């Protein structure tokens, strides 16, 4: 069973309406203010070019009104044509202002894109340095690729918002000044529905952003959940977990349906706001025409008012509402998710005293006066601020010389536990002690002296076979090396490679051969704790049993037992549980810890897993 992925089907589904739209706005507004405050000159130049657009809008309606009132309706055709010529000249002169607008827009968007890309890459590199166990994983590369793609979304959305909001503001300035110049009574008709519609629209922005984030989270959860089920279908069938997987996937789909309905309701309300602000002013202008004429408003002024509404104000309003309602909420969601994805991991809190009662305290008695090999106290860890915990308030004690196995469904947190115990993953809360001392704050060499972790993807490098085997303990003797190779059954492999001094090409090795060499390396290590995170998954069952038995009975070359050494095995096959002194069962709710016989009675999940394993034994996997 693979424990490297964390599929949503093993976690709580997202809850509709839980995404913090207002919290996202509070988080994103201060950085946005700082970014814009540092580019005041660009904003001033952008406003200057946009004022020319306001002048064009003003002249469009005003010149038409004057052409009718002073020209054509007054019998002065030449005067009317002259006013129309002025309006046409203002339209033809729009080219230079737009070029200036786009030039200043680039000065805003490109620095934003570059800053976000640098941040994404910098944080990925920082995670790679602080968590070297993930250097063979493609997740960091995929994360950088995804985040750099999201920066393009941010850049395009931000540019679209600046253009549309700028266009509406300066078109509105030109149109309202024009209406006031033509007849103040026109503002009494046009302004109230316009303000009402805009206010209604602005009131929907934050709920719309929250609904859109919920929808995106639920949609991604469904995609990842279905993908995890597809990738782990063999494990699901082997463990008899098809019904559970179907139920969890169904819950994800139900949440996605609810979030889509909420999003649709807010979209409908946004459409109502657009109608109030965009269509009602025109309707009221037509209905109140007789009253306006009685107040002395001229025919040309009415025609000019319609021009302002239909050709300038309402198209700009429609574009702004569409952009803010779609690109704006998407920008808020993506930037908020981007900050979550690139946030620096929070340092773990100070060690807390162990609670009196432990949910997963070993059932056996601890030797008096002996410090445990491993103590996990109240540990909680999640892969993001909005993600459900993979480990939640977990307690675990491993005695010196003890051999335990960790079992559970795929994605339940087995590999995460190995990372937390080894010090490669900092828990969100809680304390981990190795030999009675906290694992946090230690150097890489100090950690290497205290524990050795062999992951599923074993690491070998170009060099001699001897260099690879002595990587963790360069001072080991040839006799000790031969003892480790013989104990783990790696003699045929070393002989085929040309002996200990032969040059090793990692590309020529299978996954099983890499694992066997890495196991020999770990066996030679003097570390008192060995963690095998599915480190035998590419070996056949006989070789796996031999390796686990060798580590459980790890002895020196003189035959004396390394009694203080402890072994934690993240089980690939449940046969590992039979060989362990005790077994930790992770089920996502209440972990169980005990012997094989005790868990068959107390843990329904373990009983089901073991029953299916007995009926469907794992086929041998060639090296």
XYZ file of C-alpha atoms in Angstrom:
623
model
C 0.000 0.000 0.000
C 1.517 3.297 -1.060
C 1.694 5.990 1.585
C 3.454 8.641 -0.447
C 0.288 10.288 -1.770
C -2.267 12.078 0.362
C -5.510 11.578 -1.583
C -8.568 13.508 -0.510
C -10.593 10.308 -0.254
C -8.741 9.651 2.978
C -9.467 13.083 4.368
C -12.437 15.211 5.259
C -14.196 16.674 2.256
C -14.229 20.445 1.942
C -17.231 22.166 3.399
C -19.224 24.597 1.330
C -19.075 28.132 2.571
C -16.019 27.551 4.705
C -13.518 29.454 2.591
C -12.494 32.723 4.173
C -13.324 35.290 1.495
C -13.057 38.214 3.925
C -9.940 36.713 5.472
C -8.403 36.430 2.017
C -9.185 40.095 1.394
C -7.602 41.107 4.699
C -4.493 39.063 3.917
C -4.117 40.396 0.392
C -4.973 44.084 0.844
C -1.819 45.147 2.767
C 0.590 43.623 0.188
C -1.525 45.152 -2.596
C -1.326 48.597 -0.968
C 2.439 48.294 -0.559
C 2.827 47.225 -4.181
C 0.766 50.140 -5.502
C 2.340 52.626 -3.080
C 5.733 51.818 -4.551
C 4.512 52.719 -8.035
C 2.840 56.076 -7.493
C 4.528 57.648 -10.504
C 3.220 54.882 -12.755
C -0.284 55.374 -11.369
C -0.082 59.144 -11.886
C 1.006 58.715 -15.516
C -1.745 56.122 -16.019
C -4.285 58.586 -14.616
C -2.974 61.356 -16.850
C -3.424 59.303 -20.009
C -6.854 58.199 -18.802
C -7.987 61.815 -18.309
C -7.728 62.183 -22.081
C -10.237 59.349 -22.335
C -12.557 61.277 -19.993
C -12.288 64.259 -22.330
C -13.166 62.074 -25.306
C -16.225 60.712 -23.467
C -17.336 64.239 -22.536
C -16.987 65.535 -26.082
C -18.873 62.561 -27.566
C -22.191 63.346 -25.866
C -21.778 67.104 -25.533
C -20.905 67.650 -29.204
C -23.883 65.564 -30.312
C -26.236 67.625 -28.119
C -24.836 70.896 -29.475
C -24.953 69.603 -33.054
C -28.709 68.985 -32.635
C -29.692 72.039 -30.568
C -27.473 74.666 -32.186
C -27.101 73.063 -35.568
C -29.602 70.800 -37.253
C -32.718 71.613 -35.163
C -31.914 75.352 -35.410
C -31.494 75.143 -39.186
C -27.696 75.648 -38.988
C -26.400 72.599 -40.839
C -22.827 73.867 -40.978
C -22.731 74.428 -37.238
C -24.079 70.925 -36.675
C -21.466 69.383 -38.929
C -18.757 71.361 -37.152
C -19.774 69.977 -33.771
C -19.856 66.437 -35.209
C -16.392 66.985 -36.653
C -15.114 67.884 -33.192
C -16.623 64.645 -31.825
C -15.060 62.638 -34.667
C -11.663 64.235 -34.038
C -11.855 63.210 -30.366
C -12.525 59.612 -31.405
C -9.681 59.576 -33.943
C -7.355 61.038 -31.328
C -7.868 58.113 -28.954
C -4.854 56.207 -30.304
C -2.011 57.985 -28.439
C -3.826 57.896 -25.061
C -4.411 54.152 -25.379
C -0.769 53.545 -26.229
C 0.177 55.522 -23.136
C -2.277 53.516 -21.011
C -0.878 50.152 -22.145
C 2.701 51.310 -21.630
C 1.955 52.213 -18.007
C -0.048 49.010 -17.575
C 3.067 46.995 -18.432
C 4.943 48.932 -15.745
C 2.411 47.598 -13.215
C 1.854 44.015 -14.312
C 5.344 42.821 -15.249
C 6.960 43.630 -11.866
C 4.050 41.851 -10.162
C 4.529 38.732 -12.283
C 8.300 38.715 -11.740
C 7.939 39.103 -7.971
C 5.482 36.211 -7.744
C 7.656 33.900 -9.856
C 10.702 34.693 -7.733
C 8.724 33.985 -4.595
C 7.451 30.639 -5.909
C 10.921 29.440 -6.911
C 12.538 30.752 -3.720
C 10.072 28.933 -1.483
C 10.408 25.702 -3.477
C 14.188 25.851 -3.143
C 13.860 26.522 0.580
C 11.634 23.454 1.005
C 14.094 21.365 -1.001
C 16.980 22.448 1.256
C 15.078 21.941 4.513
C 13.497 18.662 3.368
C 16.120 16.792 1.297
C 14.106 13.583 1.464
C 11.796 15.037 -1.179
C 14.523 15.810 -3.707
C 13.697 12.685 -5.712
C 10.003 13.513 -5.703
C 8.456 15.437 -8.561
C 5.985 17.225 -6.313
C 8.173 20.302 -5.823
C 8.762 20.605 -9.571
C 5.058 20.253 -10.202
C 4.326 22.820 -7.511
C 6.701 25.363 -9.062
C 5.194 24.719 -12.494
C 1.684 25.145 -11.115
C 2.566 28.320 -9.223
C 4.339 29.909 -12.178
C 1.262 29.136 -14.270
C -0.860 30.787 -11.605
C 1.320 33.891 -11.773
C 0.284 34.240 -15.415
C -3.332 34.045 -14.267
C -2.613 36.749 -11.685
C -0.902 38.965 -14.258
C -3.692 38.632 -16.840
C -6.445 39.086 -14.254
C -4.718 42.079 -12.688
C -4.147 43.722 -16.083
C -7.777 43.164 -17.047
C -8.993 44.632 -13.772
C -6.818 47.733 -14.083
C -8.012 48.329 -17.651
C -11.714 47.843 -16.955
C -11.865 49.700 -13.627
C -9.821 52.575 -15.088
C -12.095 52.698 -18.147
C -15.244 52.805 -16.022
C -13.946 55.443 -13.611
C -12.741 57.876 -16.271
C -15.675 57.219 -18.589
C -17.995 57.835 -15.648
C -16.191 61.093 -14.849
C -16.547 62.307 -18.433
C -20.177 61.177 -18.717
C -21.328 62.652 -15.390
C -19.631 65.977 -16.108
C -21.313 65.949 -19.513
C -24.747 65.225 -18.021
C -24.262 68.026 -15.518
C -23.215 70.408 -18.300
C -26.233 69.497 -20.445
C -28.903 69.572 -17.712
C -28.592 68.903 -13.955
C -32.039 67.245 -14.033
C -30.530 64.373 -16.028
C -28.433 63.369 -13.004
C -31.578 63.087 -10.865
C -32.851 60.382 -13.222
C -29.616 58.539 -14.035
C -27.610 58.632 -10.804
C -29.901 56.788 -8.248
C -30.256 53.458 -10.158
C -26.600 53.632 -11.161
C -25.463 54.012 -7.540
C -27.934 51.373 -6.327
C -26.776 48.802 -8.878
C -23.090 49.416 -8.180
C -23.660 49.143 -4.402
C -25.556 45.889 -4.851
C -22.774 44.535 -7.042
C -20.011 45.510 -4.593
C -21.936 43.785 -1.791
C -21.697 40.494 -3.725
C -17.932 40.616 -4.346
C -16.687 38.996 -1.123
C -19.386 36.293 -0.962
C -18.754 35.619 -4.652
C -15.021 35.233 -4.014
C -15.693 32.878 -1.108
C -18.143 30.840 -3.199
C -15.697 30.661 -6.085
C -12.900 29.470 -3.822
C -15.194 26.817 -2.328
C -16.074 25.708 -5.834
C -12.425 25.502 -6.915
C -11.463 23.588 -3.754
C -14.333 21.143 -4.174
C -13.625 20.666 -7.876
C -9.948 19.942 -7.202
C -10.856 17.609 -4.347
C -13.079 15.589 -6.674
C -10.353 15.427 -9.334
C -7.674 14.399 -6.841
C -9.980 11.955 -5.093
C -10.959 10.207 -8.309
C -7.319 10.169 -9.398
C -6.243 8.667 -6.068
C -8.904 5.965 -6.320
C -7.816 5.150 -9.870
C -4.152 4.981 -8.880
C -4.801 2.895 -5.769
C -7.540 0.605 -7.017
C -5.394 -2.482 -6.401
C -4.884 -1.485 -2.772
C -8.582 -0.735 -2.392
C -9.566 -4.141 -3.760
C -6.884 -5.914 -1.724
C -8.050 -4.215 1.461
C -11.757 -4.481 0.692
C -12.147 -0.726 0.940
C -14.202 -0.211 -2.222
C -17.369 0.771 -0.377
C -15.516 3.204 1.867
C -13.737 4.793 -1.107
C -17.043 5.103 -2.975
C -18.677 6.733 0.054
C -15.840 9.248 0.496
C -15.776 10.082 -3.213
C -19.546 10.510 -3.159
C -19.241 13.008 -0.314
C -16.704 14.987 -2.349
C -19.089 15.054 -5.313
C -21.967 16.180 -3.071
C -19.874 19.060 -1.739
C -18.924 20.044 -5.290
C -22.609 20.102 -6.256
C -23.517 22.306 -3.283
C -20.708 24.767 -3.969
C -21.699 25.037 -7.624
C -25.284 25.848 -6.597
C -24.092 28.547 -4.177
C -21.875 30.016 -6.869
C -24.791 30.040 -9.324
C -27.000 31.922 -6.838
C -24.414 34.643 -6.335
C -23.917 34.868 -10.092
C -27.677 35.388 -10.504
C -27.634 38.203 -7.933
C -24.715 39.789 -9.790
C -26.803 39.697 -12.973
C -29.610 41.530 -11.144
C -27.124 44.192 -10.001
C -25.926 44.601 -13.583
C -29.494 45.057 -14.765
C -30.250 47.679 -12.106
C -27.117 49.703 -12.859
C -26.941 49.063 -16.581
C -30.498 48.998 -17.921
C -32.653 50.840 -15.406
C -31.084 54.297 -16.069
C -31.972 54.050 -19.777
C -35.513 52.932 -18.970
C -36.018 55.761 -16.468
C -34.615 58.287 -18.912
C -37.182 57.252 -21.517
C -40.067 57.164 -19.006
C -39.248 60.607 -17.600
C -38.724 62.276 -20.988
C -42.024 64.243 -20.833
C -41.138 65.574 -17.380
C -37.610 66.472 -18.496
C -38.942 68.358 -21.512
C -41.261 70.333 -19.237
C -38.239 71.241 -17.090
C -36.585 72.785 -20.123
C -34.269 69.938 -21.067
C -33.675 70.141 -24.817
C -33.946 67.373 -27.369
C -30.227 67.538 -27.996
C -29.527 67.167 -24.269
C -31.711 64.038 -24.162
C -29.884 62.611 -27.179
C -26.557 63.453 -25.544
C -27.648 61.750 -22.318
C -28.574 58.585 -24.225
C -25.187 58.711 -25.936
C -23.411 58.936 -22.581
C -25.404 55.988 -21.249
C -25.424 53.655 -24.249
C -22.000 54.303 -25.764
C -19.807 55.148 -22.785
C -21.114 54.647 -19.271
C -23.092 51.417 -19.543
C -20.572 49.455 -21.700
C -17.796 50.458 -19.293
C -19.991 49.490 -16.331
C -20.802 46.123 -17.887
C -17.116 45.408 -18.538
C -16.132 46.428 -15.014
C -18.814 44.299 -13.351
C -17.939 41.311 -15.512
C -14.236 41.701 -14.800
C -14.672 42.218 -11.058
C -17.202 39.424 -10.799
C -15.077 36.909 -12.720
C -11.444 37.976 -13.025
C -11.553 39.894 -9.725
C -12.804 37.028 -7.586
C -10.496 34.639 -9.451
C -7.579 36.975 -8.757
C -8.456 37.103 -5.054
C -8.724 33.312 -4.866
C -5.529 32.591 -6.813
C -3.443 35.125 -4.885
C -4.753 33.773 -1.581
C -4.047 30.173 -2.624
C -0.662 31.274 -3.970
C 0.244 32.742 -0.582
C -0.880 29.547 1.150
C 1.199 27.398 -1.209
C 4.365 29.466 -0.831
C 4.084 30.292 2.841
C 7.093 29.550 4.985
C 6.334 26.532 7.207
C 5.410 27.591 10.730
C 7.974 26.603 13.323
C 6.693 23.996 15.763
C 5.661 25.155 19.178
C 7.761 24.577 22.265
C 7.637 21.053 23.683
C 4.560 20.428 25.770
C 4.391 18.010 28.673
C 3.087 14.584 27.824
C -0.613 14.163 28.649
C -1.662 11.771 31.341
C -3.642 9.587 28.975
C -2.433 8.742 25.484
C -4.742 7.733 22.655
C -2.146 5.383 21.237
C 0.008 4.543 24.288
C 1.730 1.163 23.974
C -0.089 -1.592 25.788
C 3.110 -3.314 26.926
C 5.170 -2.279 29.932
C 8.151 0.013 29.480
C 11.426 -1.103 31.078
C 11.902 0.940 34.220
C 14.577 3.611 34.144
C 14.986 3.384 30.355
C 14.433 6.392 28.081
C 12.211 5.390 25.114
C 13.718 5.330 21.642
C 10.863 7.474 20.257
C 8.167 9.561 21.891
C 5.518 11.333 19.817
C 3.514 13.695 22.001
C 0.272 15.304 20.847
C 1.490 15.729 17.251
C -0.744 17.368 14.649
C 0.237 18.028 11.048
C -1.610 19.216 7.927
C -0.340 20.086 4.436
C -1.791 23.606 4.370
C -3.771 26.024 6.562
C -7.079 24.970 4.995
C -6.297 21.249 4.736
C -7.596 18.655 7.196
C -4.883 17.214 9.472
C -3.103 14.091 8.258
C -1.991 13.432 11.843
C -4.144 14.785 14.666
C -3.089 14.778 18.340
C -1.147 11.560 17.899
C 0.704 9.969 20.830
C 3.170 7.130 20.363
C 5.976 5.583 22.439
C 8.522 3.136 21.010
C 10.774 1.365 23.487
C 14.442 0.722 22.873
C 15.029 -2.502 20.993
C 11.380 -2.621 19.893
C 10.178 -3.463 16.381
C 6.877 -1.859 15.373
C 4.947 -1.757 12.108
C 2.694 1.078 10.885
C -0.294 0.062 8.761
C -3.349 1.781 7.323
C -5.025 2.733 4.038
C -3.189 4.699 1.379
C -2.840 8.401 2.149
C -3.695 8.018 5.838
C -0.411 9.566 7.051
C 2.057 6.688 7.420
C 4.854 8.355 5.440
C 4.062 11.666 7.125
C 4.577 10.001 10.495
C 7.945 8.647 9.322
C 8.942 12.144 8.193
C 7.860 13.689 11.499
C 9.707 11.099 13.597
C 12.864 11.443 11.486
C 12.839 15.232 11.817
C 12.377 15.879 8.100
C 8.804 17.193 8.544
C 8.090 19.798 11.223
C 4.700 19.124 12.830
C 2.211 21.954 13.185
C 1.886 21.145 16.868
C 3.303 18.692 19.358
C 6.726 17.279 20.211
C 8.904 14.435 18.937
C 11.681 13.045 21.143
C 14.458 10.722 19.989
C 16.253 9.170 22.918
C 14.567 11.668 25.235
C 15.710 14.752 23.313
C 13.627 16.938 20.936
C 14.178 16.295 17.249
C 13.592 19.924 16.252
C 16.482 22.340 15.842
C 19.117 19.676 15.177
C 21.660 19.677 12.375
C 21.540 17.158 9.565
C 24.586 15.337 10.971
C 23.052 15.175 14.443
C 19.883 13.678 12.989
C 21.914 11.185 10.950
C 23.607 10.024 14.158
C 20.228 9.443 15.838
C 18.185 7.801 13.110
C 18.365 6.451 9.569
C 15.404 6.666 7.185
C 15.104 4.600 4.006
C 12.220 5.856 1.810
C 10.372 4.005 -0.915
C 12.569 5.591 -3.596
C 16.032 4.609 -2.405
C 18.973 6.881 -3.143
C 22.216 5.634 -4.728
C 24.858 7.750 -6.423
C 27.599 7.366 -9.032
C 30.693 6.004 -7.341
C 31.982 2.697 -6.071
C 29.719 0.141 -4.439
C 31.778 0.562 -1.287
C 31.233 4.352 -1.260
C 27.495 3.831 -1.499
C 27.401 1.251 1.284
C 29.644 3.253 3.630
C 27.885 6.568 2.949
C 26.397 6.781 6.481
C 29.415 5.242 8.236
C 32.679 5.801 6.323
C 34.798 4.235 9.088
C 33.146 0.805 8.890
C 35.589 -2.033 8.317
C 35.581 -4.449 5.391
C 34.473 -7.180 7.786
C 31.482 -5.113 8.895
C 30.616 -4.367 5.287
C 30.750 -8.040 4.359
C 28.633 -8.891 7.408
C 25.907 -6.420 6.382
C 25.897 -7.590 2.757
C 25.679 -11.222 3.817
C 23.001 -10.654 6.442
C 20.704 -8.870 3.976
C 21.370 -11.344 1.131
C 22.983 -8.767 -1.133
C 26.065 -10.858 -1.981
C 24.806 -11.929 -5.458
C 24.039 -8.302 -6.332
C 27.433 -7.000 -5.168
C 29.156 -9.830 -7.049
C 27.210 -9.049 -10.238
C 28.153 -5.383 -9.968
C 31.858 -6.351 -9.842
C 32.547 -6.317 -6.126
C 32.752 -3.532 -3.516
C 35.304 -1.522 -5.494
C 33.387 -1.578 -8.793
C 32.011 1.697 -10.154
C 28.264 1.895 -9.752
C 25.957 3.429 -12.378
C 22.596 4.156 -10.697
C 20.778 4.075 -14.038
C 21.662 0.395 -14.480
C 19.926 -0.656 -11.259
C 16.333 -1.695 -10.797
C 14.244 -0.232 -7.968
C 14.672 -3.417 -5.956
C 18.453 -3.373 -6.350
C 18.588 0.237 -5.224
C 16.550 -0.620 -2.170
C 18.782 -3.558 -1.303
C 21.929 -1.407 -1.436
C 20.225 1.306 0.638
C 19.202 -1.299 3.218
C 22.806 -2.495 3.507
C 23.882 1.118 3.996
C 21.299 1.597 6.756
C 22.317 -1.659 8.425
C 25.901 -0.379 8.680
C 24.748 2.873 10.277
C 25.349 3.276 13.987
C 22.043 5.152 14.433
C 19.884 3.641 17.211
C 16.651 4.111 15.243
C 15.879 2.719 11.784
C 12.780 3.817 9.835
C 11.838 1.807 6.754
C 9.191 3.797 4.844
C 8.044 1.071 2.431
C 11.748 0.565 1.824
C 11.180 -3.074 0.777
C 8.219 -2.552 -1.551
C 10.278 -3.517 -4.633
C 11.641 -6.705 -3.039
C 9.924 -10.066 -3.125
C 8.231 -11.196 0.139
C 11.113 -13.500 1.101
C 13.720 -10.750 0.685
C 11.464 -8.322 2.540
C 11.111 -10.738 5.466
C 14.875 -11.301 5.556
C 15.570 -7.560 5.602
C 13.086 -6.773 8.369
C 14.298 -9.706 10.436
C 17.894 -8.537 9.985
C 17.089 -5.029 11.226
C 14.987 -6.316 14.117
C 17.920 -8.525 15.202
C 20.667 -6.151 14.081
C 23.907 -7.452 15.510
C 27.541 -6.445 15.495
C 30.226 -8.468 13.735
C 31.018 -10.252 16.971
C 27.442 -11.511 17.125
C 26.259 -9.369 20.050
C 22.800 -7.856 19.654
C 22.354 -4.090 19.259
C 19.701 -4.113 21.960
C 19.150 -0.369 22.099
C 18.228 -0.177 18.406
C 14.554 0.332 17.504
C 12.881 -0.397 14.178
C 9.810 1.315 12.688
C 8.461 -0.218 9.478
C 5.849 1.536 7.343
C 4.378 -1.680 6.039
C 4.016 -2.413 2.349
C 2.595 -5.857 3.063
C 0.679 -6.831 6.165
C 3.083 -9.719 6.685
C 5.329 -7.034 8.179
C 2.792 -6.654 10.970
C 3.090 -10.334 11.905
C 6.834 -9.930 12.359
C 6.581 -6.778 14.515
C 6.449 -6.674 18.306
C 3.528 -4.261 18.101
C 1.517 -2.593 15.365
C 0.245 0.999 14.988
C -2.976 1.185 12.957
C -3.749 4.617 11.458
C -7.362 5.001 10.377
C -7.764 8.799 10.284
C -9.794 8.998 13.503
C -8.537 6.955 16.480
C -5.171 5.227 16.074
C -4.770 1.811 17.685
C -1.506 0.384 19.022
C -0.959 -3.152 20.221
C 0.172 -6.624 19.324
C -1.121 -8.469 16.290
C -3.445 -10.614 18.423
C -4.752 -7.633 20.391
C -5.539 -5.624 17.267
C -7.413 -8.496 15.650
C -9.833 -8.095 18.552
C -9.805 -4.321 19.131
C -9.406 -2.823 15.618
C -12.054 -3.525 12.951
C -9.877 -1.874 10.307
C -6.873 -4.049 11.135
C -9.080 -7.134 11.176
C -10.452 -6.265 7.732
C -7.028 -5.453 6.314
C -5.498 -8.646 7.598
C -8.448 -10.769 6.490
C -8.251 -9.460 2.918
C -4.480 -9.864 2.924
C -4.837 -13.525 3.886
C -7.359 -14.156 1.115
C -5.365 -12.205 -1.491
C -1.658 -12.636 -0.807
C 0.694 -10.170 -2.472
C 2.416 -11.563 -5.566
C 6.209 -11.578 -5.551
C 7.811 -8.488 -7.043
C 11.047 -9.115 -8.905
C 14.161 -7.193 -8.109
